Amino acid sequence: MYQTDPPREDPKEPALPDEFHDFQPQLLRETCQPPNYPREEMFIATNLNVYYDSRHHLWHKRPDWFLVLDVTPAEKQEDLRWNYVVWQEGRAPFLVVELLSPGTEAEDLGQTLKSANKPPSKWQVYEQYMRIPYYVVFDRYENQLHVFQLIATQYQEAELYEPKFWIPKLELGLGVWPGKYQETQGFWLRWYDGAGNWIETSAERAERLAEKLRTLGINPDDL
C-alpha cells in the first residue's frame, strides 16, 4: 500500500474556504448582543452576496460577516434570504468584517485599484457605494486587527493601542480574544461589553451555570 502526503491547499488562492472561515463568523454571530438592539432589529449574515448598485444588478460583494441595523431577519425558514439587495432592503450594512487571507490581502486593505470595464474593488464598494460606517479586517496569521471608520467620505484607520475597538452606537466593542472556541485554541475575534467582559456564547453560559451548580453540591447531569 502506497503512502502519500495529504493534499495541501494553497493559502494564497483567493476566497479558498477553510474551517476558520466557518468557525469565526459563528463566534461573531453568537456574541453580537448589543444591549440596545434586540435580535429582531438586526440582520446578520455570513458569506452572503450583497448587491449594492441598482444600475448594475449583477454587481455584488460577499463579505465574510456583516451586520445591518433596523432590518428584520426572517421569522420563517421559507423567508430566509438568498442574498442581500441594498436598494430593496433600504439599508446598507452598518459593519462588515473581512477575514484576511494571503490571496485577498491587497483587496481587503484597499491596496488595489478599480480595473477598467470591471466592477469596483471591495474597498471602493464599502467606502464609496454603500458607505459602511465600520469596516473591520482581522488577520489571523499575524493576529492583527484593523478597524476602518468612515470619516466624511473616506475610511480612516483607527489607531489601536490594544486589539480592541469600541463602537458607541452598539454599546459593544470588538476585540481579539485568546481562548478556545469549537475545541480549538487560538486568537478569535469576538464582542465585549461596556465593562470589558467578553460576551458569552450559549455554551459558555451553560457551562458557567453547571459549575455554579456543582459548587452547590448539585450534579447538573441529574437535572
PDB file of C-alpha atoms in Angstrom, residues 10-214:
ATOM      1  CA  ASP A  10      -2.550  26.844  -1.466  1.00  0.00           C
ATOM      2  CA  PRO A  11      -3.193  29.559   1.170  1.00  0.00           C
ATOM      3  CA  LYS A  12      -2.595  32.238  -1.465  1.00  0.00           C
ATOM      4  CA  GLU A  13      -5.528  31.096  -3.551  1.00  0.00           C
ATOM      5  CA  PRO A  14      -8.191  33.797  -3.063  1.00  0.00           C
ATOM      6  CA  ALA A  15     -11.547  33.004  -1.463  1.00  0.00           C
ATOM      7  CA  LEU A  16     -10.462  29.485  -0.552  1.00  0.00           C
ATOM      8  CA  PRO A  17     -12.843  28.065   2.099  1.00  0.00           C
ATOM      9  CA  ASP A  18     -11.398  26.727   5.337  1.00  0.00           C
ATOM     10  CA  GLU A  19     -12.528  25.818   8.850  1.00  0.00           C
ATOM     11  CA  PHE A  20     -11.574  29.197  10.254  1.00  0.00           C
ATOM     12  CA  HIS A  21     -13.954  30.941   7.844  1.00  0.00           C
ATOM     13  CA  ASP A  22     -16.663  28.662   9.224  1.00  0.00           C
ATOM     14  CA  PHE A  23     -15.937  28.955  12.960  1.00  0.00           C
ATOM     15  CA  GLN A  24     -15.032  32.635  13.250  1.00  0.00           C
ATOM     16  CA  PRO A  25     -18.301  34.026  11.806  1.00  0.00           C
ATOM     17  CA  GLN A  26     -20.231  31.720  14.154  1.00  0.00           C
ATOM     18  CA  LEU A  27     -18.479  33.247  17.163  1.00  0.00           C
ATOM     19  CA  LEU A  28     -19.177  36.757  15.908  1.00  0.00           C
ATOM     20  CA  ARG A  29     -22.870  35.955  15.469  1.00  0.00           C
ATOM     21  CA  GLU A  30     -23.171  34.287  18.875  1.00  0.00           C
ATOM     22  CA  THR A  31     -21.557  37.152  20.760  1.00  0.00           C
ATOM     23  CA  CYS A  32     -23.101  40.077  18.872  1.00  0.00           C
ATOM     24  CA  GLN A  33     -25.616  41.005  21.565  1.00  0.00           C
ATOM     25  CA  PRO A  34     -25.991  44.809  21.727  1.00  0.00           C
ATOM     26  CA  PRO A  35     -27.994  45.867  24.809  1.00  0.00           C
ATOM     27  CA  ASN A  36     -29.837  48.477  22.748  1.00  0.00           C
ATOM     28  CA  TYR A  37     -30.682  46.352  19.673  1.00  0.00           C
ATOM     29  CA  PRO A  38     -32.793  43.210  20.054  1.00  0.00           C
ATOM     30  CA  ARG A  39     -32.278  40.362  17.608  1.00  0.00           C
ATOM     31  CA  GLU A  40     -35.425  41.244  15.683  1.00  0.00           C
ATOM     32  CA  GLU A  41     -33.880  44.609  14.792  1.00  0.00           C
ATOM     33  CA  MET A  42     -30.618  43.217  13.399  1.00  0.00           C
ATOM     34  CA  PHE A  43     -29.756  41.235  10.319  1.00  0.00           C
ATOM     35  CA  ILE A  44     -26.515  39.236  10.496  1.00  0.00           C
ATOM     36  CA  ALA A  45     -25.126  37.234   7.607  1.00  0.00           C
ATOM     37  CA  THR A  46     -22.060  35.247   6.647  1.00  0.00           C
ATOM     38  CA  ASN A  47     -20.710  34.816   3.132  1.00  0.00           C
ATOM     39  CA  LEU A  48     -23.909  36.158   1.570  1.00  0.00           C
ATOM     40  CA  ASN A  49     -23.909  38.092  -1.700  1.00  0.00           C
ATOM     41  CA  VAL A  50     -24.605  41.806  -1.200  1.00  0.00           C
ATOM     42  CA  TYR A  51     -25.953  43.578  -4.294  1.00  0.00           C
ATOM     43  CA  TYR A  52     -25.258  47.280  -3.948  1.00  0.00           C
ATOM     44  CA  ASP A  53     -25.885  49.141  -7.229  1.00  0.00           C
ATOM     45  CA  SER A  54     -29.372  49.296  -8.764  1.00  0.00           C
ATOM     46  CA  ARG A  55     -27.833  50.402 -12.074  1.00  0.00           C
ATOM     47  CA  HIS A  56     -25.699  47.262 -12.247  1.00  0.00           C
ATOM     48  CA  HIS A  57     -27.866  44.467 -10.883  1.00  0.00           C
ATOM     49  CA  LEU A  58     -25.183  41.800 -11.111  1.00  0.00           C
ATOM     50  CA  TRP A  59     -22.502  43.708  -9.216  1.00  0.00           C
ATOM     51  CA  HIS A  60     -22.027  42.284  -5.757  1.00  0.00           C
ATOM     52  CA  LYS A  61     -19.575  41.578  -2.958  1.00  0.00           C
ATOM     53  CA  ARG A  62     -19.594  38.684  -0.494  1.00  0.00           C
ATOM     54  CA  PRO A  63     -18.389  39.799   2.958  1.00  0.00           C
ATOM     55  CA  ASP A  64     -17.181  37.167   5.397  1.00  0.00           C
ATOM     56  CA  TRP A  65     -19.558  38.636   8.015  1.00  0.00           C
ATOM     57  CA  PHE A  66     -21.791  41.687   8.160  1.00  0.00           C
ATOM     58  CA  LEU A  67     -24.345  43.394  10.375  1.00  0.00           C
ATOM     59  CA  VAL A  68     -27.300  45.528   9.311  1.00  0.00           C
ATOM     60  CA  LEU A  69     -29.261  47.545  11.869  1.00  0.00           C
ATOM     61  CA  ASP A  70     -33.011  48.165  11.793  1.00  0.00           C
ATOM     62  CA  VAL A  71     -33.650  45.337   9.355  1.00  0.00           C
ATOM     63  CA  THR A  72     -35.769  42.378  10.422  1.00  0.00           C
ATOM     64  CA  PRO A  73     -34.343  38.865   9.975  1.00  0.00           C
ATOM     65  CA  ALA A  74     -36.540  36.097   8.613  1.00  0.00           C
ATOM     66  CA  GLU A  75     -39.007  34.542  11.050  1.00  0.00           C
ATOM     67  CA  LYS A  76     -39.776  31.537   8.859  1.00  0.00           C
ATOM     68  CA  GLN A  77     -37.423  29.251   7.004  1.00  0.00           C
ATOM     69  CA  GLU A  78     -39.080  29.953   3.655  1.00  0.00           C
ATOM     70  CA  ASP A  79     -38.334  33.653   4.132  1.00  0.00           C
ATOM     71  CA  LEU A  80     -34.584  33.224   4.614  1.00  0.00           C
ATOM     72  CA  ARG A  81     -32.731  35.490   2.191  1.00  0.00           C
ATOM     73  CA  TRP A  82     -30.896  34.119  -0.823  1.00  0.00           C
ATOM     74  CA  ASN A  83     -28.887  37.367  -0.883  1.00  0.00           C
ATOM     75  CA  TYR A  84     -28.999  40.928   0.412  1.00  0.00           C
ATOM     76  CA  VAL A  85     -30.122  43.613  -2.029  1.00  0.00           C
ATOM     77  CA  VAL A  86     -29.372  47.063  -0.653  1.00  0.00           C
ATOM     78  CA  TRP A  87     -31.812  49.025  -2.818  1.00  0.00           C
ATOM     79  CA  GLN A  88     -34.658  46.674  -1.880  1.00  0.00           C
ATOM     80  CA  GLU A  89     -33.877  46.488   1.827  1.00  0.00           C
ATOM     81  CA  GLY A  90     -33.379  50.241   2.070  1.00  0.00           C
ATOM     82  CA  ARG A  91     -30.301  49.923   4.299  1.00  0.00           C
ATOM     83  CA  ALA A  92     -26.643  49.165   3.748  1.00  0.00           C
ATOM     84  CA  PRO A  93     -24.637  47.200   6.315  1.00  0.00           C
ATOM     85  CA  PHE A  94     -23.530  49.060   9.433  1.00  0.00           C
ATOM     86  CA  LEU A  95     -20.418  46.939   9.853  1.00  0.00           C
ATOM     87  CA  VAL A  96     -18.511  44.495   7.674  1.00  0.00           C
ATOM     88  CA  VAL A  97     -15.819  42.034   8.758  1.00  0.00           C
ATOM     89  CA  GLU A  98     -13.334  40.508   6.350  1.00  0.00           C
ATOM     90  CA  LEU A  99     -11.095  37.662   7.476  1.00  0.00           C
ATOM     91  CA  LEU A 100      -7.821  38.351   5.750  1.00  0.00           C
ATOM     92  CA  SER A 101      -6.229  35.644   3.652  1.00  0.00           C
ATOM     93  CA  PRO A 102      -2.861  35.875   1.875  1.00  0.00           C
ATOM     94  CA  GLY A 103      -4.607  35.806  -1.502  1.00  0.00           C
ATOM     95  CA  THR A 104      -7.053  38.612  -0.674  1.00  0.00           C
ATOM     96  CA  GLU A 105      -4.853  40.880   1.476  1.00  0.00           C
ATOM     97  CA  ALA A 106      -4.346  43.599  -1.134  1.00  0.00           C
ATOM     98  CA  GLU A 107      -8.050  43.987  -1.907  1.00  0.00           C
ATOM     99  CA  ASP A 108      -9.157  43.700   1.732  1.00  0.00           C
ATOM    100  CA  LEU A 109      -6.810  46.517   2.770  1.00  0.00           C
ATOM    101  CA  GLY A 110      -7.646  48.801  -0.146  1.00  0.00           C
ATOM    102  CA  GLN A 111      -4.354  48.337  -1.971  1.00  0.00           C
ATOM    103  CA  THR A 112      -5.886  47.535  -5.356  1.00  0.00           C
ATOM    104  CA  LEU A 113      -7.426  49.934  -7.850  1.00  0.00           C
ATOM    105  CA  LYS A 114     -10.509  49.539  -9.985  1.00  0.00           C
ATOM    106  CA  SER A 115      -9.749  47.925 -13.306  1.00  0.00           C
ATOM    107  CA  ALA A 116     -11.236  49.266 -16.498  1.00  0.00           C
ATOM    108  CA  ASN A 117     -14.545  47.650 -17.510  1.00  0.00           C
ATOM    109  CA  LYS A 118     -14.705  45.746 -14.224  1.00  0.00           C
ATOM    110  CA  PRO A 119     -16.749  46.285 -11.051  1.00  0.00           C
ATOM    111  CA  PRO A 120     -15.168  48.427  -8.318  1.00  0.00           C
ATOM    112  CA  SER A 121     -12.923  46.871  -5.697  1.00  0.00           C
ATOM    113  CA  LYS A 122     -14.193  45.695  -2.332  1.00  0.00           C
ATOM    114  CA  TRP A 123     -12.718  48.740  -0.600  1.00  0.00           C
ATOM    115  CA  GLN A 124     -14.383  51.141  -3.067  1.00  0.00           C
ATOM    116  CA  VAL A 125     -17.742  49.427  -2.679  1.00  0.00           C
ATOM    117  CA  TYR A 126     -17.677  49.567   1.112  1.00  0.00           C
ATOM    118  CA  GLU A 127     -16.363  53.135   1.252  1.00  0.00           C
ATOM    119  CA  GLN A 128     -17.961  54.871  -1.732  1.00  0.00           C
ATOM    120  CA  TYR A 129     -21.000  52.878  -2.817  1.00  0.00           C
ATOM    121  CA  MET A 130     -22.514  51.550   0.422  1.00  0.00           C
ATOM    122  CA  ARG A 131     -20.716  53.975   2.747  1.00  0.00           C
ATOM    123  CA  ILE A 132     -20.480  51.378   5.504  1.00  0.00           C
ATOM    124  CA  PRO A 133     -19.587  53.139   8.796  1.00  0.00           C
ATOM    125  CA  TYR A 134     -17.230  50.431  10.063  1.00  0.00           C
ATOM    126  CA  TYR A 135     -15.006  48.098   8.069  1.00  0.00           C
ATOM    127  CA  VAL A 136     -13.040  45.546  10.104  1.00  0.00           C
ATOM    128  CA  VAL A 137     -10.232  43.334   8.829  1.00  0.00           C
ATOM    129  CA  PHE A 138      -8.830  40.546  11.006  1.00  0.00           C
ATOM    130  CA  ASP A 139      -5.535  38.895  10.109  1.00  0.00           C
ATOM    131  CA  ARG A 140      -5.355  35.585  11.956  1.00  0.00           C
ATOM    132  CA  TYR A 141      -1.871  34.871  10.658  1.00  0.00           C
ATOM    133  CA  GLU A 142      -0.405  37.911  12.408  1.00  0.00           C
ATOM    134  CA  ASN A 143      -3.216  38.266  14.988  1.00  0.00           C
ATOM    135  CA  GLN A 144      -3.755  41.837  13.837  1.00  0.00           C
ATOM    136  CA  LEU A 145      -6.983  43.821  13.964  1.00  0.00           C
ATOM    137  CA  HIS A 146      -7.582  46.673  11.533  1.00  0.00           C
ATOM    138  CA  VAL A 147     -10.596  48.937  12.009  1.00  0.00           C
ATOM    139  CA  PHE A 148     -11.513  51.498   9.380  1.00  0.00           C
ATOM    140  CA  GLN A 149     -14.106  54.125  10.234  1.00  0.00           C
ATOM    141  CA  LEU A 150     -15.869  56.214   7.607  1.00  0.00           C
ATOM    142  CA  ILE A 151     -14.981  59.844   8.313  1.00  0.00           C
ATOM    143  CA  ALA A 152     -16.788  62.189   5.929  1.00  0.00           C
ATOM    144  CA  THR A 153     -16.250  60.350   2.625  1.00  0.00           C
ATOM    145  CA  GLN A 154     -13.152  58.251   3.320  1.00  0.00           C
ATOM    146  CA  TYR A 155     -12.052  55.416   5.549  1.00  0.00           C
ATOM    147  CA  GLN A 156      -9.530  56.261   8.217  1.00  0.00           C
ATOM    148  CA  GLU A 157      -7.789  53.514  10.147  1.00  0.00           C
ATOM    149  CA  ALA A 158      -8.279  53.700  13.895  1.00  0.00           C
ATOM    150  CA  GLU A 159      -5.133  53.793  15.998  1.00  0.00           C
ATOM    151  CA  LEU A 160      -5.392  50.781  18.300  1.00  0.00           C
ATOM    152  CA  TYR A 161      -3.224  50.574  21.401  1.00  0.00           C
ATOM    153  CA  GLU A 162      -4.577  47.083  22.021  1.00  0.00           C
ATOM    154  CA  PRO A 163      -6.554  44.790  19.711  1.00  0.00           C
ATOM    155  CA  LYS A 164      -9.929  46.197  20.768  1.00  0.00           C
ATOM    156  CA  PHE A 165     -12.287  48.812  19.373  1.00  0.00           C
ATOM    157  CA  TRP A 166     -15.406  50.270  20.997  1.00  0.00           C
ATOM    158  CA  ILE A 167     -18.486  51.076  18.872  1.00  0.00           C
ATOM    159  CA  PRO A 168     -20.725  53.541  20.755  1.00  0.00           C
ATOM    160  CA  LYS A 169     -23.856  53.013  18.682  1.00  0.00           C
ATOM    161  CA  LEU A 170     -23.871  49.299  19.514  1.00  0.00           C
ATOM    162  CA  GLU A 171     -22.723  49.764  23.108  1.00  0.00           C
ATOM    163  CA  LEU A 172     -20.343  46.916  22.309  1.00  0.00           C
ATOM    164  CA  GLY A 173     -16.712  46.537  21.381  1.00  0.00           C
ATOM    165  CA  LEU A 174     -14.932  44.200  19.006  1.00  0.00           C
ATOM    166  CA  GLY A 175     -11.624  42.676  20.005  1.00  0.00           C
ATOM    167  CA  VAL A 176      -9.179  39.807  19.663  1.00  0.00           C
ATOM    168  CA  TRP A 177      -9.703  37.153  22.329  1.00  0.00           C
ATOM    169  CA  PRO A 178      -7.140  34.433  23.124  1.00  0.00           C
ATOM    170  CA  GLY A 179      -9.102  31.331  24.011  1.00  0.00           C
ATOM    171  CA  LYS A 180     -10.720  28.085  22.934  1.00  0.00           C
ATOM    172  CA  TYR A 181     -13.697  28.018  20.591  1.00  0.00           C
ATOM    173  CA  GLN A 182     -15.094  24.888  18.930  1.00  0.00           C
ATOM    174  CA  GLU A 183     -12.434  22.967  20.894  1.00  0.00           C
ATOM    175  CA  THR A 184      -9.743  24.956  19.067  1.00  0.00           C
ATOM    176  CA  GLN A 185      -7.263  27.169  20.896  1.00  0.00           C
ATOM    177  CA  GLY A 186      -6.238  30.371  19.186  1.00  0.00           C
ATOM    178  CA  PHE A 187      -6.939  34.062  18.701  1.00  0.00           C
ATOM    179  CA  TRP A 188     -10.530  34.872  17.829  1.00  0.00           C
ATOM    180  CA  LEU A 189     -12.489  37.996  17.010  1.00  0.00           C
ATOM    181  CA  ARG A 190     -15.445  38.464  19.369  1.00  0.00           C
ATOM    182  CA  TRP A 191     -17.608  41.109  21.045  1.00  0.00           C
ATOM    183  CA  TYR A 192     -17.220  42.544  24.546  1.00  0.00           C
ATOM    184  CA  ASP A 193     -19.438  44.712  26.758  1.00  0.00           C
ATOM    185  CA  GLY A 194     -19.022  48.089  28.421  1.00  0.00           C
ATOM    186  CA  ALA A 195     -17.280  46.555  31.416  1.00  0.00           C
ATOM    187  CA  GLY A 196     -14.711  44.900  29.161  1.00  0.00           C
ATOM    188  CA  ASN A 197     -16.192  41.413  29.608  1.00  0.00           C
ATOM    189  CA  TRP A 198     -16.318  39.118  26.610  1.00  0.00           C
ATOM    190  CA  ILE A 199     -19.914  38.348  25.623  1.00  0.00           C
ATOM    191  CA  GLU A 200     -20.589  34.702  26.403  1.00  0.00           C
ATOM    192  CA  THR A 201     -21.844  32.129  23.951  1.00  0.00           C
ATOM    193  CA  SER A 202     -24.794  29.947  24.966  1.00  0.00           C
ATOM    194  CA  ALA A 203     -22.398  27.033  25.561  1.00  0.00           C
ATOM    195  CA  GLU A 204     -20.234  29.158  27.855  1.00  0.00           C
ATOM    196  CA  ARG A 205     -23.276  30.304  29.815  1.00  0.00           C
ATOM    197  CA  ALA A 206     -24.442  26.724  30.209  1.00  0.00           C
ATOM    198  CA  GLU A 207     -21.002  25.629  31.441  1.00  0.00           C
ATOM    199  CA  ARG A 208     -20.811  28.515  33.916  1.00  0.00           C
ATOM    200  CA  LEU A 209     -24.243  27.571  35.292  1.00  0.00           C
ATOM    201  CA  ALA A 210     -23.197  23.935  35.547  1.00  0.00           C
ATOM    202  CA  GLU A 211     -20.069  24.910  37.500  1.00  0.00           C
ATOM    203  CA  LYS A 212     -22.155  27.011  39.874  1.00  0.00           C
ATOM    204  CA  LEU A 213     -24.484  24.084  40.496  1.00  0.00           C
ATOM    205  CA  ARG A 214     -21.529  21.799  41.202  1.00  0.00           C
TER     206      ARG A 214
END
